Amino acid sequence: MIKRDQYLATLYLQFDRTQWAALQDSVPLKLSEEEILKLKGINEDLSLDEVVQIYLPLSRLLDFYIKSNLRRQAVLEQFLGTDEQKIPYIIGIAGSVAVGKSTTARLLQVLLSSWPDHRSVELITTDGFLHPNKVLNERGLMKKKGFPQSYDIRSMVKFISEVKSGAKRVTAPVYSHLIYDLVPDGTKVIEQPDILILEGLNVLHSGMDYPHDQHRVFFSDFIDFSIYVDAPETLLQNWYIKRFLKLRQLAFYNPDSYFYNYSKLSEPEAVSIATQLWNEINSLNLQKNILPTRERASLIMTKSSSHAVKSVRLRK
């Protein structure tokens, strides 16, 4: 039986941090430290070194892939004799709760839009395609929020297929972490960007994850390049608890917050609740639904205890 490391070696090129950083090839950093601070997640220590050593080489790689994709489109249009159609390049970013997907997505959005081509880059999170809380309650799925069955898969596929077909104007629903639900009548408009970044737990799911769905085309089929942000579960749990404690002191104090009652907890009580939520919901979802999609990614970034990326795997 082939061991996992041997299996990965057949699929991926592996780089440690130093090897990956060397691929930067003198890409200039156009972000100031103040701009980087604005991109930080609530529980991350994002440094200039991390941007230079990890994200600049990644943005350079993506620039090569995007240019190659544009050349392929031009060849196809020449062969078919069709007019040039603007088809966005779609990047998917997946990984566990608390791993730092949002920071990765926001940082790539800024870096990719700062290349000399001045491409337009939009960012959408799949949270907007969750069923409303009312529907989840009716179906007994509130404790499965973030699991595949909690999403409106048909709407997700419809959205991404319209984007990928070159539709001039596509709308996506908007989710609020404050109210822990969809924003009533909230929409985000996407108008033919050069690049669309999709960030969420489920962007790498395929047909096997939805055995009762009649679709033969799935969300992941439309993604041109995918990134899985990885870390050991012990770290993920610690980061989740630390984030929960910070939110308890900040967002949870807002009376409009869905979790307002948590702001009244003592620190030991908050740690206990966060640990319970991790064990009963997030860990379960990670092991059953998220982690199995990791090897579908084009690139896997593995983090260390400091949130810094320690290794990168790039699919051959």
mmCIF file of C-alpha atoms in Angstrom, residues 51-250:
data_model
loop_
_atom_site.group_PDB
_atom_site.id
_atom_site.type_symbol
_atom_site.label_atom_id
_atom_site.label_comp_id
_atom_site.label_asym_id
_atom_site.label_seq_id
_atom_site.Cartn_x
_atom_site.Cartn_y
_atom_site.Cartn_z
ATOM 1 C CA VAL A 51 4.294 38.592 2.280
ATOM 2 C CA VAL A 52 7.709 38.727 0.590
ATOM 3 C CA GLN A 53 8.714 35.094 1.124
ATOM 4 C CA ILE A 54 5.373 33.338 0.586
ATOM 5 C CA TYR A 55 2.785 35.499 -1.125
ATOM 6 C CA LEU A 56 4.928 37.328 -3.664
ATOM 7 C CA PRO A 57 6.194 34.060 -5.202
ATOM 8 C CA LEU A 58 2.601 32.788 -5.180
ATOM 9 C CA SER A 59 1.320 35.906 -6.940
ATOM 10 C CA ARG A 60 4.133 35.559 -9.491
ATOM 11 C CA LEU A 61 3.167 31.932 -10.142
ATOM 12 C CA LEU A 62 -0.493 32.891 -10.521
ATOM 13 C CA ASP A 63 0.475 35.662 -12.950
ATOM 14 C CA PHE A 64 2.190 33.045 -15.146
ATOM 15 C CA TYR A 65 -0.846 30.762 -14.992
ATOM 16 C CA ILE A 66 -3.224 33.605 -15.844
ATOM 17 C CA LYS A 67 -1.134 34.711 -18.833
ATOM 18 C CA SER A 68 -0.978 31.107 -20.042
ATOM 19 C CA ASN A 69 -4.739 30.827 -19.702
ATOM 20 C CA LEU A 70 -5.257 34.001 -21.744
ATOM 21 C CA ARG A 71 -3.024 32.612 -24.504
ATOM 22 C CA ARG A 72 -5.018 29.364 -24.497
ATOM 23 C CA GLN A 73 -8.268 31.323 -24.782
ATOM 24 C CA ALA A 74 -6.862 33.303 -27.716
ATOM 25 C CA VAL A 75 -5.852 30.080 -29.503
ATOM 26 C CA LEU A 76 -9.308 28.602 -28.998
ATOM 27 C CA GLU A 77 -11.012 31.771 -30.246
ATOM 28 C CA GLN A 78 -8.761 31.811 -33.313
ATOM 29 C CA PHE A 79 -9.581 28.177 -34.016
ATOM 30 C CA LEU A 80 -13.323 28.715 -33.589
ATOM 31 C CA GLY A 81 -13.354 32.082 -35.356
ATOM 32 C CA THR A 82 -15.187 33.702 -32.456
ATOM 33 C CA ASP A 83 -14.879 37.206 -31.050
ATOM 34 C CA GLU A 84 -12.844 37.749 -27.916
ATOM 35 C CA GLN A 85 -14.913 37.021 -24.822
ATOM 36 C CA LYS A 86 -13.835 38.065 -21.342
ATOM 37 C CA ILE A 87 -13.745 34.956 -19.145
ATOM 38 C CA PRO A 88 -12.556 35.519 -15.560
ATOM 39 C CA TYR A 89 -9.756 33.388 -14.155
ATOM 40 C CA ILE A 90 -11.138 31.727 -11.027
ATOM 41 C CA ILE A 91 -9.000 31.020 -7.962
ATOM 42 C CA GLY A 92 -10.429 28.918 -5.129
ATOM 43 C CA ILE A 93 -9.120 29.093 -1.551
ATOM 44 C CA ALA A 94 -10.159 26.324 0.840
ATOM 45 C CA GLY A 95 -9.237 25.099 4.316
ATOM 46 C CA SER A 96 -10.530 24.792 7.852
ATOM 47 C CA VAL A 97 -12.246 27.353 10.021
ATOM 48 C CA ALA A 98 -9.613 29.610 11.689
ATOM 49 C CA VAL A 99 -6.757 28.644 9.333
ATOM 50 C CA GLY A 100 -6.545 32.093 7.727
ATOM 51 C CA LYS A 101 -8.327 31.649 4.385
ATOM 52 C CA SER A 102 -9.753 35.163 4.486
ATOM 53 C CA THR A 103 -6.383 36.811 5.000
ATOM 54 C CA THR A 104 -4.877 34.748 2.174
ATOM 55 C CA ALA A 105 -7.752 35.742 -0.122
ATOM 56 C CA ARG A 106 -7.579 39.461 0.708
ATOM 57 C CA LEU A 107 -3.814 39.548 0.340
ATOM 58 C CA LEU A 108 -3.874 37.809 -3.044
ATOM 59 C CA GLN A 109 -6.606 40.175 -4.186
ATOM 60 C CA VAL A 110 -4.362 43.166 -3.476
ATOM 61 C CA LEU A 111 -1.175 41.588 -4.856
ATOM 62 C CA LEU A 112 -2.747 40.327 -8.090
ATOM 63 C CA SER A 113 -4.369 43.686 -8.781
ATOM 64 C CA SER A 114 -1.030 45.451 -8.290
ATOM 65 C CA TRP A 115 0.764 43.679 -11.159
ATOM 66 C CA PRO A 116 1.622 45.877 -14.188
ATOM 67 C CA ASP A 117 -1.416 44.558 -16.093
ATOM 68 C CA HIS A 118 -3.647 46.237 -13.465
ATOM 69 C CA ARG A 119 -6.156 43.419 -13.524
ATOM 70 C CA SER A 120 -9.503 43.772 -11.784
ATOM 71 C CA VAL A 121 -9.835 41.233 -8.961
ATOM 72 C CA GLU A 122 -13.083 40.434 -7.148
ATOM 73 C CA LEU A 123 -13.468 38.382 -3.969
ATOM 74 C CA ILE A 124 -16.496 36.290 -3.012
ATOM 75 C CA THR A 125 -16.929 34.052 0.030
ATOM 76 C CA THR A 126 -19.117 30.956 -0.195
ATOM 77 C CA ASP A 127 -20.771 31.915 3.126
ATOM 78 C CA GLY A 128 -23.238 33.894 1.017
ATOM 79 C CA PHE A 129 -24.556 30.617 -0.396
ATOM 80 C CA LEU A 130 -25.461 29.152 2.970
ATOM 81 C CA HIS A 131 -29.159 28.533 3.418
ATOM 82 C CA PRO A 132 -30.783 31.200 5.622
ATOM 83 C CA ASN A 133 -30.998 30.335 9.327
ATOM 84 C CA LYS A 134 -34.761 29.923 8.981
ATOM 85 C CA VAL A 135 -34.261 27.134 6.440
ATOM 86 C CA LEU A 136 -31.458 25.539 8.466
ATOM 87 C CA ASN A 137 -33.654 25.539 11.562
ATOM 88 C CA GLU A 138 -36.551 23.985 9.662
ATOM 89 C CA ARG A 139 -34.249 21.226 8.399
ATOM 90 C CA GLY A 140 -32.510 20.692 11.732
ATOM 91 C CA LEU A 141 -29.173 21.791 10.288
ATOM 92 C CA MET A 142 -28.094 24.704 12.508
ATOM 93 C CA LYS A 143 -25.421 22.524 14.119
ATOM 94 C CA LYS A 144 -24.311 21.487 10.631
ATOM 95 C CA LYS A 145 -23.743 25.038 9.403
ATOM 96 C CA GLY A 146 -20.712 24.957 7.116
ATOM 97 C CA PHE A 147 -21.273 21.287 6.243
ATOM 98 C CA PRO A 148 -22.021 20.592 2.545
ATOM 99 C CA GLN A 149 -25.746 20.076 3.181
ATOM 100 C CA SER A 150 -26.072 23.587 4.667
ATOM 101 C CA TYR A 151 -25.332 25.271 1.319
ATOM 102 C CA ASP A 152 -27.628 26.124 -1.565
ATOM 103 C CA ILE A 153 -25.572 24.127 -4.059
ATOM 104 C CA ARG A 154 -27.779 24.936 -7.038
ATOM 105 C CA SER A 155 -27.354 28.682 -6.466
ATOM 106 C CA MET A 156 -23.595 28.252 -6.072
ATOM 107 C CA VAL A 157 -23.300 26.355 -9.346
ATOM 108 C CA LYS A 158 -25.584 28.826 -11.140
ATOM 109 C CA PHE A 159 -23.500 31.773 -9.917
ATOM 110 C CA ILE A 160 -20.114 30.371 -10.873
ATOM 111 C CA SER A 161 -21.309 29.008 -14.223
ATOM 112 C CA GLU A 162 -22.644 32.452 -15.170
ATOM 113 C CA VAL A 163 -19.351 34.072 -14.164
ATOM 114 C CA LYS A 164 -17.360 31.502 -16.123
ATOM 115 C CA SER A 165 -19.572 31.902 -19.176
ATOM 116 C CA GLY A 166 -18.592 35.581 -19.340
ATOM 117 C CA ALA A 167 -21.909 37.070 -18.188
ATOM 118 C CA LYS A 168 -21.584 40.836 -17.910
ATOM 119 C CA ARG A 169 -23.347 41.130 -14.568
ATOM 120 C CA VAL A 170 -23.790 38.418 -11.921
ATOM 121 C CA THR A 171 -25.027 38.859 -8.355
ATOM 122 C CA ALA A 172 -24.119 36.885 -5.244
ATOM 123 C CA PRO A 173 -25.866 36.893 -1.849
ATOM 124 C CA VAL A 174 -24.074 38.488 1.105
ATOM 125 C CA TYR A 175 -23.487 36.893 4.510
ATOM 126 C CA SER A 176 -22.976 38.739 7.793
ATOM 127 C CA HIS A 177 -20.888 37.162 10.544
ATOM 128 C CA LEU A 178 -22.383 39.714 12.942
ATOM 129 C CA ILE A 179 -25.956 38.474 12.567
ATOM 130 C CA TYR A 180 -24.736 34.963 11.628
ATOM 131 C CA ASP A 181 -27.110 34.908 8.671
ATOM 132 C CA LEU A 182 -27.644 36.164 5.136
ATOM 133 C CA VAL A 183 -28.151 39.913 4.833
ATOM 134 C CA PRO A 184 -31.805 40.454 3.824
ATOM 135 C CA ASP A 185 -31.841 41.600 0.175
ATOM 136 C CA GLY A 186 -28.047 41.933 0.322
ATOM 137 C CA THR A 187 -26.222 41.304 -2.951
ATOM 138 C CA LYS A 188 -22.743 41.781 -4.345
ATOM 139 C CA VAL A 189 -22.484 42.515 -8.055
ATOM 140 C CA ILE A 190 -19.723 40.935 -10.145
ATOM 141 C CA GLU A 191 -19.100 42.593 -13.524
ATOM 142 C CA GLN A 192 -16.626 40.581 -15.595
ATOM 143 C CA PRO A 193 -13.500 40.872 -13.454
ATOM 144 C CA ASP A 194 -10.210 39.590 -14.819
ATOM 145 C CA ILE A 195 -9.845 37.397 -11.730
ATOM 146 C CA LEU A 196 -12.399 36.081 -9.266
ATOM 147 C CA ILE A 197 -11.203 34.707 -5.921
ATOM 148 C CA LEU A 198 -13.616 32.327 -4.196
ATOM 149 C CA GLU A 199 -12.919 31.661 -0.533
ATOM 150 C CA GLY A 200 -14.703 29.096 1.595
ATOM 151 C CA LEU A 201 -14.767 25.752 3.345
ATOM 152 C CA ASN A 202 -16.348 23.985 0.405
ATOM 153 C CA VAL A 203 -14.757 25.312 -2.785
ATOM 154 C CA LEU A 204 -12.971 22.013 -3.514
ATOM 155 C CA HIS A 205 -15.971 19.755 -2.993
ATOM 156 C CA SER A 206 -16.979 17.592 -5.940
ATOM 157 C CA GLY A 207 -19.910 15.398 -6.890
ATOM 158 C CA MET A 208 -18.979 12.699 -4.387
ATOM 159 C CA ASP A 209 -19.650 15.170 -1.578
ATOM 160 C CA TYR A 210 -23.275 15.617 -2.645
ATOM 161 C CA PRO A 211 -24.480 12.064 -3.372
ATOM 162 C CA HIS A 212 -28.164 13.000 -3.335
ATOM 163 C CA ASP A 213 -27.828 15.977 -5.660
ATOM 164 C CA GLN A 214 -28.810 15.494 -9.271
ATOM 165 C CA HIS A 215 -26.190 17.904 -10.636
ATOM 166 C CA ARG A 216 -23.480 16.482 -12.828
ATOM 167 C CA VAL A 217 -21.526 19.741 -12.738
ATOM 168 C CA PHE A 218 -20.161 21.080 -9.466
ATOM 169 C CA PHE A 219 -18.640 24.229 -8.020
ATOM 170 C CA SER A 220 -15.068 22.915 -8.124
ATOM 171 C CA ASP A 221 -15.338 22.142 -11.857
ATOM 172 C CA PHE A 222 -15.119 25.855 -12.676
ATOM 173 C CA ILE A 223 -11.986 26.679 -10.661
ATOM 174 C CA ASP A 224 -8.791 27.294 -12.636
ATOM 175 C CA PHE A 225 -6.362 27.236 -9.718
ATOM 176 C CA SER A 226 -7.036 26.132 -6.152
ATOM 177 C CA ILE A 227 -5.208 26.699 -2.867
ATOM 178 C CA TYR A 228 -5.683 24.676 0.315
ATOM 179 C CA VAL A 229 -4.462 26.414 3.482
ATOM 180 C CA ASP A 230 -3.430 23.647 5.865
ATOM 181 C CA ALA A 231 -2.357 23.238 9.507
ATOM 182 C CA PRO A 232 -2.436 20.462 12.127
ATOM 183 C CA GLU A 233 -5.763 20.259 13.932
ATOM 184 C CA THR A 234 -4.218 20.993 17.334
ATOM 185 C CA LEU A 235 -3.139 24.393 15.991
ATOM 186 C CA LEU A 236 -6.479 25.011 14.312
ATOM 187 C CA GLN A 237 -8.319 24.383 17.568
ATOM 188 C CA ASN A 238 -6.009 26.731 19.478
ATOM 189 C CA TRP A 239 -6.425 29.446 16.850
ATOM 190 C CA TYR A 240 -10.196 29.013 16.893
ATOM 191 C CA ILE A 241 -10.344 29.384 20.682
ATOM 192 C CA LYS A 242 -8.073 32.453 20.632
ATOM 193 C CA ARG A 243 -10.218 34.018 17.915
ATOM 194 C CA PHE A 244 -13.371 33.237 19.913
ATOM 195 C CA LEU A 245 -11.897 35.005 22.962
ATOM 196 C CA LYS A 246 -11.013 38.070 20.872
ATOM 197 C CA LEU A 247 -14.480 38.180 19.352
ATOM 198 C CA ARG A 248 -15.949 37.886 22.855
ATOM 199 C CA GLN A 249 -14.175 41.158 23.692
ATOM 200 C CA LEU A 250 -15.049 42.878 20.407
#
